[in-house]
Coordinates of N, CA, C and O in Angstrom, one line a residue:
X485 N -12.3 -51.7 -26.4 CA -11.8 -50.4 -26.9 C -11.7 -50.5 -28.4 O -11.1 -51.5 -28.9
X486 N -12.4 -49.3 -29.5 CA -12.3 -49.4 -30.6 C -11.0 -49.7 -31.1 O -10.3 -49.3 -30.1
X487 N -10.0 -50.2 -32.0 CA -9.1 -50.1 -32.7 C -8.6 -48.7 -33.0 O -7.4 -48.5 -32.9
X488 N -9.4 -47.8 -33.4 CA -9.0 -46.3 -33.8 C -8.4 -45.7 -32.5 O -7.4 -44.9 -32.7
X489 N -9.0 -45.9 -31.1 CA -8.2 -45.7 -29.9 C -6.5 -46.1 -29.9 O -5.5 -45.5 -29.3
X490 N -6.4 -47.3 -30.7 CA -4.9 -47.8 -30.3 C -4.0 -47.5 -31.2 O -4.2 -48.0 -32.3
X491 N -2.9 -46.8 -31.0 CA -1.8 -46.6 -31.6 C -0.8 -47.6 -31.5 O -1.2 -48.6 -31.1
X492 N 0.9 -47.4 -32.0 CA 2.0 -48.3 -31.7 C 2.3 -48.0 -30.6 O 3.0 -48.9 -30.2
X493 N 2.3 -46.8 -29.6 CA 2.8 -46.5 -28.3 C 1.7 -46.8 -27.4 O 1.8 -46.3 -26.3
X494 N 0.8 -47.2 -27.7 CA -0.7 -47.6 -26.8 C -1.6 -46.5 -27.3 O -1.3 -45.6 -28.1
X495 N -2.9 -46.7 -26.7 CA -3.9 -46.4 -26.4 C -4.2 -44.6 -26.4 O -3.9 -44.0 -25.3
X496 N -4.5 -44.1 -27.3 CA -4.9 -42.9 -27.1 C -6.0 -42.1 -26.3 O -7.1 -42.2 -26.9
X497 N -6.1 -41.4 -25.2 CA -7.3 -41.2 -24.8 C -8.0 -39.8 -25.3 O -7.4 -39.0 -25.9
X498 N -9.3 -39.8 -24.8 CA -10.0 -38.9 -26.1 C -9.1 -37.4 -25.6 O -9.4 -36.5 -26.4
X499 N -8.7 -37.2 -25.0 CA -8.6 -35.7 -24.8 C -7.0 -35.8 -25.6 O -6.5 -34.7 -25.5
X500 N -6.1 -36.5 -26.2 CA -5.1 -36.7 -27.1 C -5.7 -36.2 -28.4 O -5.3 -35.2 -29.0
X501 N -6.9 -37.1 -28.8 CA -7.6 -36.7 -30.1 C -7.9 -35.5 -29.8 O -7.1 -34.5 -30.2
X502 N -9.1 -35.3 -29.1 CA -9.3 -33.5 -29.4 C -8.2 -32.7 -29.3 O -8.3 -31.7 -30.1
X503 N -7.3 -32.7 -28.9 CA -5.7 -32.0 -28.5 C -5.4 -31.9 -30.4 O -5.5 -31.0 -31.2
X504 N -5.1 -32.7 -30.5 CA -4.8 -33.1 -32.0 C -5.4 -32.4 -33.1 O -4.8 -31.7 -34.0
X505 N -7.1 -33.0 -32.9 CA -8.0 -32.0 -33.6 C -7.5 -31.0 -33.6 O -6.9 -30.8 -34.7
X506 N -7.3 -30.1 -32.6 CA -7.6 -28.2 -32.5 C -6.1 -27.6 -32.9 O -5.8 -26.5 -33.4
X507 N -4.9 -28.8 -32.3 CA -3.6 -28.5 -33.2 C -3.8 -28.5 -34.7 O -3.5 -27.4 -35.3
X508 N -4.4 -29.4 -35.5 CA -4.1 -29.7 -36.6 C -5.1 -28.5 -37.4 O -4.6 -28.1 -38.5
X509 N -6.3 -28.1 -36.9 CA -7.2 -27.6 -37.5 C -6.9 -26.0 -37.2 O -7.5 -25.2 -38.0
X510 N -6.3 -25.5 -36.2 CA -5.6 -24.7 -35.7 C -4.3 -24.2 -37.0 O -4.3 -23.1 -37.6
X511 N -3.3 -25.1 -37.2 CA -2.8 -24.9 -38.3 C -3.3 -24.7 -39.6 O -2.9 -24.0 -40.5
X512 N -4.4 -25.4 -39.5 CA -4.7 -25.0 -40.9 C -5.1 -23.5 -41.6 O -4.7 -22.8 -42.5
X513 N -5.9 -23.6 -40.6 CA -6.5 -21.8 -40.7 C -5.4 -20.6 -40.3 O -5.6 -19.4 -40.5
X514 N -4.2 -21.4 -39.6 CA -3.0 -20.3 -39.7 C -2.5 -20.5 -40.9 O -2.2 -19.4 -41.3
X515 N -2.1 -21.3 -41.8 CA -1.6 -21.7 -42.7 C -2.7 -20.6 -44.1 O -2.3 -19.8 -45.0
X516 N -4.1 -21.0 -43.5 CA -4.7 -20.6 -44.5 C -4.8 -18.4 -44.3 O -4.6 -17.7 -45.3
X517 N -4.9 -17.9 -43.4 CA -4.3 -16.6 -43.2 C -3.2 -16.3 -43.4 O -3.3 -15.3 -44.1
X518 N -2.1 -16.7 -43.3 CA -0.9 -16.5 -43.6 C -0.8 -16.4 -45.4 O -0.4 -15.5 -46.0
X519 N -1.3 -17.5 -45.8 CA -1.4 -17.3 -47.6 C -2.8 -15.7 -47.8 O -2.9 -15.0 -48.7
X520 N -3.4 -15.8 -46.8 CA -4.4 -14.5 -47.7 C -3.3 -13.4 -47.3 O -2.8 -12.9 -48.3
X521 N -2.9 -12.9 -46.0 CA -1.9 -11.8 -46.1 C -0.9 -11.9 -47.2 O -0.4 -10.8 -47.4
X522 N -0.3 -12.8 -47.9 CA 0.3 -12.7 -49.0 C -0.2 -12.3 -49.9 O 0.2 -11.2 -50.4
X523 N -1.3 -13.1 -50.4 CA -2.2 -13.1 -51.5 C -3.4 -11.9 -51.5 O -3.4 -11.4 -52.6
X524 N -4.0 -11.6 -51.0 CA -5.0 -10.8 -51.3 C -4.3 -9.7 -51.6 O -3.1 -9.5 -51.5
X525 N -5.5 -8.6 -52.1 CA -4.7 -7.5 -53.0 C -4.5 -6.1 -52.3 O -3.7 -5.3 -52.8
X526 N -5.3 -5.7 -50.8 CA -5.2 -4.6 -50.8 C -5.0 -4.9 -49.2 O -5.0 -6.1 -48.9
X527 N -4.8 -4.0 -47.9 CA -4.3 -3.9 -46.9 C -5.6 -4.1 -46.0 O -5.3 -4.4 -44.8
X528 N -7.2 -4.0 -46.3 CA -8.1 -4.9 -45.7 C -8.4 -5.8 -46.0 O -8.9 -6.4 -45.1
X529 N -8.1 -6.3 -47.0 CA -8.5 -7.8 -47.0 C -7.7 -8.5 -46.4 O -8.2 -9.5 -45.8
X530 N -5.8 -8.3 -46.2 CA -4.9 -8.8 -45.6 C -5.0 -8.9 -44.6 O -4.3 -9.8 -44.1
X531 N -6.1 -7.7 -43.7 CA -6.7 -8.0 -42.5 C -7.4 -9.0 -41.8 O -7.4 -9.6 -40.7
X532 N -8.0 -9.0 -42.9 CA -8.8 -10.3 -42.9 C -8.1 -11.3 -42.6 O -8.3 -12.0 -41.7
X533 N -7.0 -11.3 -43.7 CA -6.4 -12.8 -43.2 C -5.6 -12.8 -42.0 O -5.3 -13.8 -41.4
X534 N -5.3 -11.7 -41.8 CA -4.6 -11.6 -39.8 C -5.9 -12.0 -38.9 O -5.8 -12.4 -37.7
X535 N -6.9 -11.7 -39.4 CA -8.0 -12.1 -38.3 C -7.9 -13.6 -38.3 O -7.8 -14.2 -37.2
X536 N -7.9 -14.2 -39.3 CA -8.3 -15.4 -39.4 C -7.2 -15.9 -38.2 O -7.5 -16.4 -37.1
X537 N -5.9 -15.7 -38.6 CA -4.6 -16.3 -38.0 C -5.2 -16.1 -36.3 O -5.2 -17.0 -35.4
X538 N -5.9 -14.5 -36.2 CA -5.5 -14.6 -34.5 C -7.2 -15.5 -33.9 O -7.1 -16.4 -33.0
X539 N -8.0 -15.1 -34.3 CA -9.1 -15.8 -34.3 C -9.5 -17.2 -34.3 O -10.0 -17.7 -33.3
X540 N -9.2 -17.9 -35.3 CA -9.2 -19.5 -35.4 C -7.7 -19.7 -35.6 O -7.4 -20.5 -34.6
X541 N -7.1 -19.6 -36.1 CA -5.7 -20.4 -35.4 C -5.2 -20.4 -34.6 O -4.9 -21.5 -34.0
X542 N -4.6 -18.9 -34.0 CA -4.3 -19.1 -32.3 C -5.0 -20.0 -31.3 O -4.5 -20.9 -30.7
X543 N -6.6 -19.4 -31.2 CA -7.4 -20.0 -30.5 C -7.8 -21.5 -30.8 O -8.5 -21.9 -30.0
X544 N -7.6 -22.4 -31.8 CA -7.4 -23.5 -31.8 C -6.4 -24.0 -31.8 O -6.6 -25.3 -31.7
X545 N -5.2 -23.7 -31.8 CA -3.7 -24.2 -31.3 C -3.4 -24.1 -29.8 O -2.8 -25.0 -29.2
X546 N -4.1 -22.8 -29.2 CA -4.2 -22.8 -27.3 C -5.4 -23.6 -27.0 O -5.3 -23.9 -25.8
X547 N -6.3 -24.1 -27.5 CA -7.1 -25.0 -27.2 C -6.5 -26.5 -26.8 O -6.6 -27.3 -25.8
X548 N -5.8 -26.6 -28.0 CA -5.5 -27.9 -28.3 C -4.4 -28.0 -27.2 O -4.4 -29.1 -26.6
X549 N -3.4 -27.1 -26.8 CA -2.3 -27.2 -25.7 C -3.4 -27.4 -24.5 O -2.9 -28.4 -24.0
X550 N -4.1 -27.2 -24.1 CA -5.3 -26.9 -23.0 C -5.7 -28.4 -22.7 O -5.9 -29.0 -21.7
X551 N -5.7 -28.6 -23.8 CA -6.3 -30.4 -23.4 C -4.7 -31.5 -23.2 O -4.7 -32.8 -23.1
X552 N -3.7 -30.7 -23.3 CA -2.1 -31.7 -23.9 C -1.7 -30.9 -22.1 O -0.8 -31.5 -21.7
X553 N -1.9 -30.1 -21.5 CA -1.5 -29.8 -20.5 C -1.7 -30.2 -19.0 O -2.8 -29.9 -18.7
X554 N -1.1 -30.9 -18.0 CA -0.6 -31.6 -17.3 C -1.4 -31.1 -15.5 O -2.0 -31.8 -14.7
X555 N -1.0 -29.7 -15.5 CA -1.3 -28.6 -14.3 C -2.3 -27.4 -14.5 O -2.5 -26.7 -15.5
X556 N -2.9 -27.4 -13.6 CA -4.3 -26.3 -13.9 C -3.4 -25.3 -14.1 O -3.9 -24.5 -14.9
X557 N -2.2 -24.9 -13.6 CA -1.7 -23.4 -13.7 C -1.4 -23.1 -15.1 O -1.5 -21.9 -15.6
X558 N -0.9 -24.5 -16.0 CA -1.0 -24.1 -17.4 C -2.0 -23.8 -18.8 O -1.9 -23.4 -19.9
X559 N -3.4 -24.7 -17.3 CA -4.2 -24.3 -18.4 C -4.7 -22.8 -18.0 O -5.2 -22.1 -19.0
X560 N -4.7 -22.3 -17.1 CA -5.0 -21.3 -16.8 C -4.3 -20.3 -17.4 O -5.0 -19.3 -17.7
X561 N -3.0 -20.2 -17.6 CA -2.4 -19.5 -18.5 C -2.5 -19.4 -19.8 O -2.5 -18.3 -20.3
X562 N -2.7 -20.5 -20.5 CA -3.1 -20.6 -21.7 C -4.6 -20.3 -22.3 O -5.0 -20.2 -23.5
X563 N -5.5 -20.0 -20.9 CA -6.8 -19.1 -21.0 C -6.4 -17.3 -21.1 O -6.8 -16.6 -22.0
X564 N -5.7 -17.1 -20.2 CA -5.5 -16.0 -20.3 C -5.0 -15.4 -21.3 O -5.3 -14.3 -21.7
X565 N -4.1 -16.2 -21.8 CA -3.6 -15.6 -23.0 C -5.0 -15.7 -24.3 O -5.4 -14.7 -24.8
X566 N -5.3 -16.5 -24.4 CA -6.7 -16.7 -25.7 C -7.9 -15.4 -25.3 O -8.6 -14.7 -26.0
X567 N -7.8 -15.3 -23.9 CA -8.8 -14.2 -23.3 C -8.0 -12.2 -24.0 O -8.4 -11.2 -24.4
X568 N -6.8 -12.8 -23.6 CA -6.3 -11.5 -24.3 C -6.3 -11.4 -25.6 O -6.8 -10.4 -26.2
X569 N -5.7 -12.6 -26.3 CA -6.0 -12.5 -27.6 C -7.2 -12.0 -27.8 O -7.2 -10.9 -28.3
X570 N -8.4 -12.7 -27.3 CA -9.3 -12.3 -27.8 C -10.3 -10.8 -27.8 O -11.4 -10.5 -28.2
X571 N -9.2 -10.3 -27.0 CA -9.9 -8.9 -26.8 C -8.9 -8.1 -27.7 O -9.4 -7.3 -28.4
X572 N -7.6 -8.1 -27.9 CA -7.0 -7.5 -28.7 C -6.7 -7.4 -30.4 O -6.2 -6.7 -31.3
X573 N -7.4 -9.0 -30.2 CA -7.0 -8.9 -31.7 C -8.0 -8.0 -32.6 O -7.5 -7.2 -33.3
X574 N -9.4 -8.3 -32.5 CA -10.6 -7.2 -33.2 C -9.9 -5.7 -33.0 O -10.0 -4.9 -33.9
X575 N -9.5 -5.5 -32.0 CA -8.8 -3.8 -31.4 C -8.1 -3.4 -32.4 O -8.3 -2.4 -33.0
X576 N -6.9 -4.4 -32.5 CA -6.1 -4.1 -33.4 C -6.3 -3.6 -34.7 O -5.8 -2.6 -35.2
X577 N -7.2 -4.8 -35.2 CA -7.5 -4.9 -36.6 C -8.6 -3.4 -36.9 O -8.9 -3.1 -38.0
X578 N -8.9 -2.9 -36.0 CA -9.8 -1.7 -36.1 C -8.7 -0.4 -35.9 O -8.3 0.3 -36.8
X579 N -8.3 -0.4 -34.7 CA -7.3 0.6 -35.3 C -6.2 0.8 -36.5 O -6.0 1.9 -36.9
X580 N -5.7 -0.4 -37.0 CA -5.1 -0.7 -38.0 C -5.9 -0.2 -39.0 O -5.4 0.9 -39.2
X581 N -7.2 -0.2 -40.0 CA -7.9 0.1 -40.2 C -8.5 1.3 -40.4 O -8.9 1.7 -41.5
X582 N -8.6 2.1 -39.3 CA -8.4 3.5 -38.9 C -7.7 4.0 -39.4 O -7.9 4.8 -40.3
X583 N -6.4 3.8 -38.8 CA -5.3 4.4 -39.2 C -4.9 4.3 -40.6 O -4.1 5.2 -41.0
X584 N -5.2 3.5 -41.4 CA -5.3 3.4 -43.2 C -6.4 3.9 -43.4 O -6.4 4.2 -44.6
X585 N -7.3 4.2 -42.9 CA -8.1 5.2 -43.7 C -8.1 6.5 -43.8 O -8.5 7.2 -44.8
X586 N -7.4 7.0 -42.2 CA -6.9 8.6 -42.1 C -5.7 8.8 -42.6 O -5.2 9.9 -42.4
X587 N -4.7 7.4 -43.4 CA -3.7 7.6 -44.0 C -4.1 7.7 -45.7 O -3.2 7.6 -46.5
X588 N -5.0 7.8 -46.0 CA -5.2 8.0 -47.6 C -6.0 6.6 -47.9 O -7.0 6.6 -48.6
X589 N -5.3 5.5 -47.5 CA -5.7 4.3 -48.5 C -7.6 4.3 -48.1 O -8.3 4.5 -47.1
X590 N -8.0 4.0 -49.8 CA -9.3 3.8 -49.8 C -9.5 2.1 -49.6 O -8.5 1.4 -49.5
X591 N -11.1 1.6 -49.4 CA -10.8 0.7 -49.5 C -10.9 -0.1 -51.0 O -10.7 0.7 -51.9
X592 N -11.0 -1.1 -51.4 CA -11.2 -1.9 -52.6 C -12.0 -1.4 -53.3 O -12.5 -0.3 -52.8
X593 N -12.5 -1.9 -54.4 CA -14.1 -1.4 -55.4 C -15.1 -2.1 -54.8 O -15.0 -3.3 -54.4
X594 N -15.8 -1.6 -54.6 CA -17.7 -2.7 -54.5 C -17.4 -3.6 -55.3 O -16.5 -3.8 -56.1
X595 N -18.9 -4.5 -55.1 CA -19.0 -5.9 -56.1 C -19.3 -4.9 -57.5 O -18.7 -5.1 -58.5
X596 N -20.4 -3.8 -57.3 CA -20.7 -3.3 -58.5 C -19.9 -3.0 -59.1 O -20.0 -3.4 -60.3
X597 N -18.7 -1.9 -58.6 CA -17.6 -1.2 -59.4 C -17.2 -2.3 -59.9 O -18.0 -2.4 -60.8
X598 N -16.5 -3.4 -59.9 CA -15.9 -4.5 -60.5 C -16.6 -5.2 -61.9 O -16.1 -5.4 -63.0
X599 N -18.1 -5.3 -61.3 CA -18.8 -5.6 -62.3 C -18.6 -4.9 -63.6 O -18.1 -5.5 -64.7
X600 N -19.0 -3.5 -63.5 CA -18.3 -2.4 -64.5 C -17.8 -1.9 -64.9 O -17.9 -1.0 -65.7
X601 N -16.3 -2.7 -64.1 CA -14.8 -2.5 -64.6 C -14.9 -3.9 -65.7 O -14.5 -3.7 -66.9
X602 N -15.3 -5.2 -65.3 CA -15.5 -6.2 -66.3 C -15.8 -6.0 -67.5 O -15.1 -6.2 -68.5
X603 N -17.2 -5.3 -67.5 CA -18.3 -4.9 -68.2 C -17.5 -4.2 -69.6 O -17.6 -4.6 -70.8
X604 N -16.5 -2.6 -69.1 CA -16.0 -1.6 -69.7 C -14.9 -2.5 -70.6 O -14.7 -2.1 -71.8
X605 N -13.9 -3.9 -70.0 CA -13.2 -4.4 -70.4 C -13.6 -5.0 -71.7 O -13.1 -4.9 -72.8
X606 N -14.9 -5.7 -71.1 CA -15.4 -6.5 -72.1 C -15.7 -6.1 -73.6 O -15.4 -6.7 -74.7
X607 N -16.2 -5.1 -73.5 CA -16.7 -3.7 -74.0 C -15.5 -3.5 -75.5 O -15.5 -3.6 -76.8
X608 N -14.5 -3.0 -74.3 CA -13.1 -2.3 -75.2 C -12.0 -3.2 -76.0 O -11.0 -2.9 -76.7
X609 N -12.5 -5.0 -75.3 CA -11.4 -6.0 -76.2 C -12.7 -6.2 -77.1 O -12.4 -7.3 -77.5
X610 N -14.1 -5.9 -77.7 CA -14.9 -6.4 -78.4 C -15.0 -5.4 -79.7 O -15.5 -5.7 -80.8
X611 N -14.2 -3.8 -79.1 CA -14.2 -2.7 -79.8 C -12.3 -3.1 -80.4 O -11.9 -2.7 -81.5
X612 N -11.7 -3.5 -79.8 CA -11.0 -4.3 -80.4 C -10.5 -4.7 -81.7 O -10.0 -4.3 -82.7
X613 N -11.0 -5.8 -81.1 CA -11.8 -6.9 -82.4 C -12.1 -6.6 -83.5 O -11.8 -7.0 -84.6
X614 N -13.0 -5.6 -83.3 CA -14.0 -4.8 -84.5 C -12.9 -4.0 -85.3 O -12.8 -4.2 -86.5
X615 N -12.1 -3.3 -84.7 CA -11.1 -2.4 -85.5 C -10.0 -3.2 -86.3 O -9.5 -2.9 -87.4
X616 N -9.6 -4.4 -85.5 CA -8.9 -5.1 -86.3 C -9.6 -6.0 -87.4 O -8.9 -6.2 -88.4
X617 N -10.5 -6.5 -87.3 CA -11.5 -6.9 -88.0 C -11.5 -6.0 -89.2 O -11.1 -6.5 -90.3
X618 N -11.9 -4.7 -89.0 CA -11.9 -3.8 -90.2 C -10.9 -3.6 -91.3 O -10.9 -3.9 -92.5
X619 N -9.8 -2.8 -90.3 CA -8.5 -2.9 -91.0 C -7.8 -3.7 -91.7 O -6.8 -3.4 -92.4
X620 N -8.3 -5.5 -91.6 CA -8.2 -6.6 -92.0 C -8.7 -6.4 -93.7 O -8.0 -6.6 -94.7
X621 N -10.3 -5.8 -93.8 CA -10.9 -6.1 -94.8 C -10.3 -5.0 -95.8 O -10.7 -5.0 -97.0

């Protein structure tokens, strides 16, 4: 048996690792959704990051219990739940969605509008420049 198999309490078998994997990588991607609903700027992209959370973090955290679980009844439970998640969560995120759009909120700018919002910036600190430049001489 490889050495990577053996821990200080014995011998890991593979369905511990994959258990492990899908906990660990499972967190991450809740970790990493949870920072975009803080961080991003407008109430769809925030969505985004709730998808992320119910999408790849839940479902790789109930995975990972799935292989750590003992009795079929648990794993069977723990399907059902990821089966519900997974029909509710897209649901949600679309009604949610809906419902901000027949509430007023638009969504973000295009890539273009931003471009052009750069563009206008760039534009108005260079017109700037030039006036103070002037008034200088």
């Amino acid at each position: 048996m490889p050495d990577i198999l053996n821990t200080m309490i014995g011998p890991l078998v593979l369905a511990d690792w994959l258990s492990w994997f899908c906990i660990v990588t499972g967190s991450f991607f809740a970790i990493v959704g949870a920072l975009g609903i803080v961080r991003l700027p407008d109430v769809f992209s925030r969505m985004h990051g709730a998808g992320i959370i119910d999408t790849l973090g839940i479902m790789m955290i109930l995975t990972g219990l799935m292989f750590q679980a003992d009795e079929a009844i648990v794993v069977i439970k723990l399907a059902l739940i990821l089966l519900f998640i997974f029909f509710t969560s897209p649901t949600t995120t679309f009604a949610l969605a809906r419902a901000a759009i027949h509430g007023g909120v638009t969504p973000g700018p295009t890539a273009e509008e931003m471009a052009e919002s750069q563009k206008a910036k760039a534009s108005a600190k260079d017109n700037k420049n030039k006036e103070a430049a002037s008034s200088n001489t």
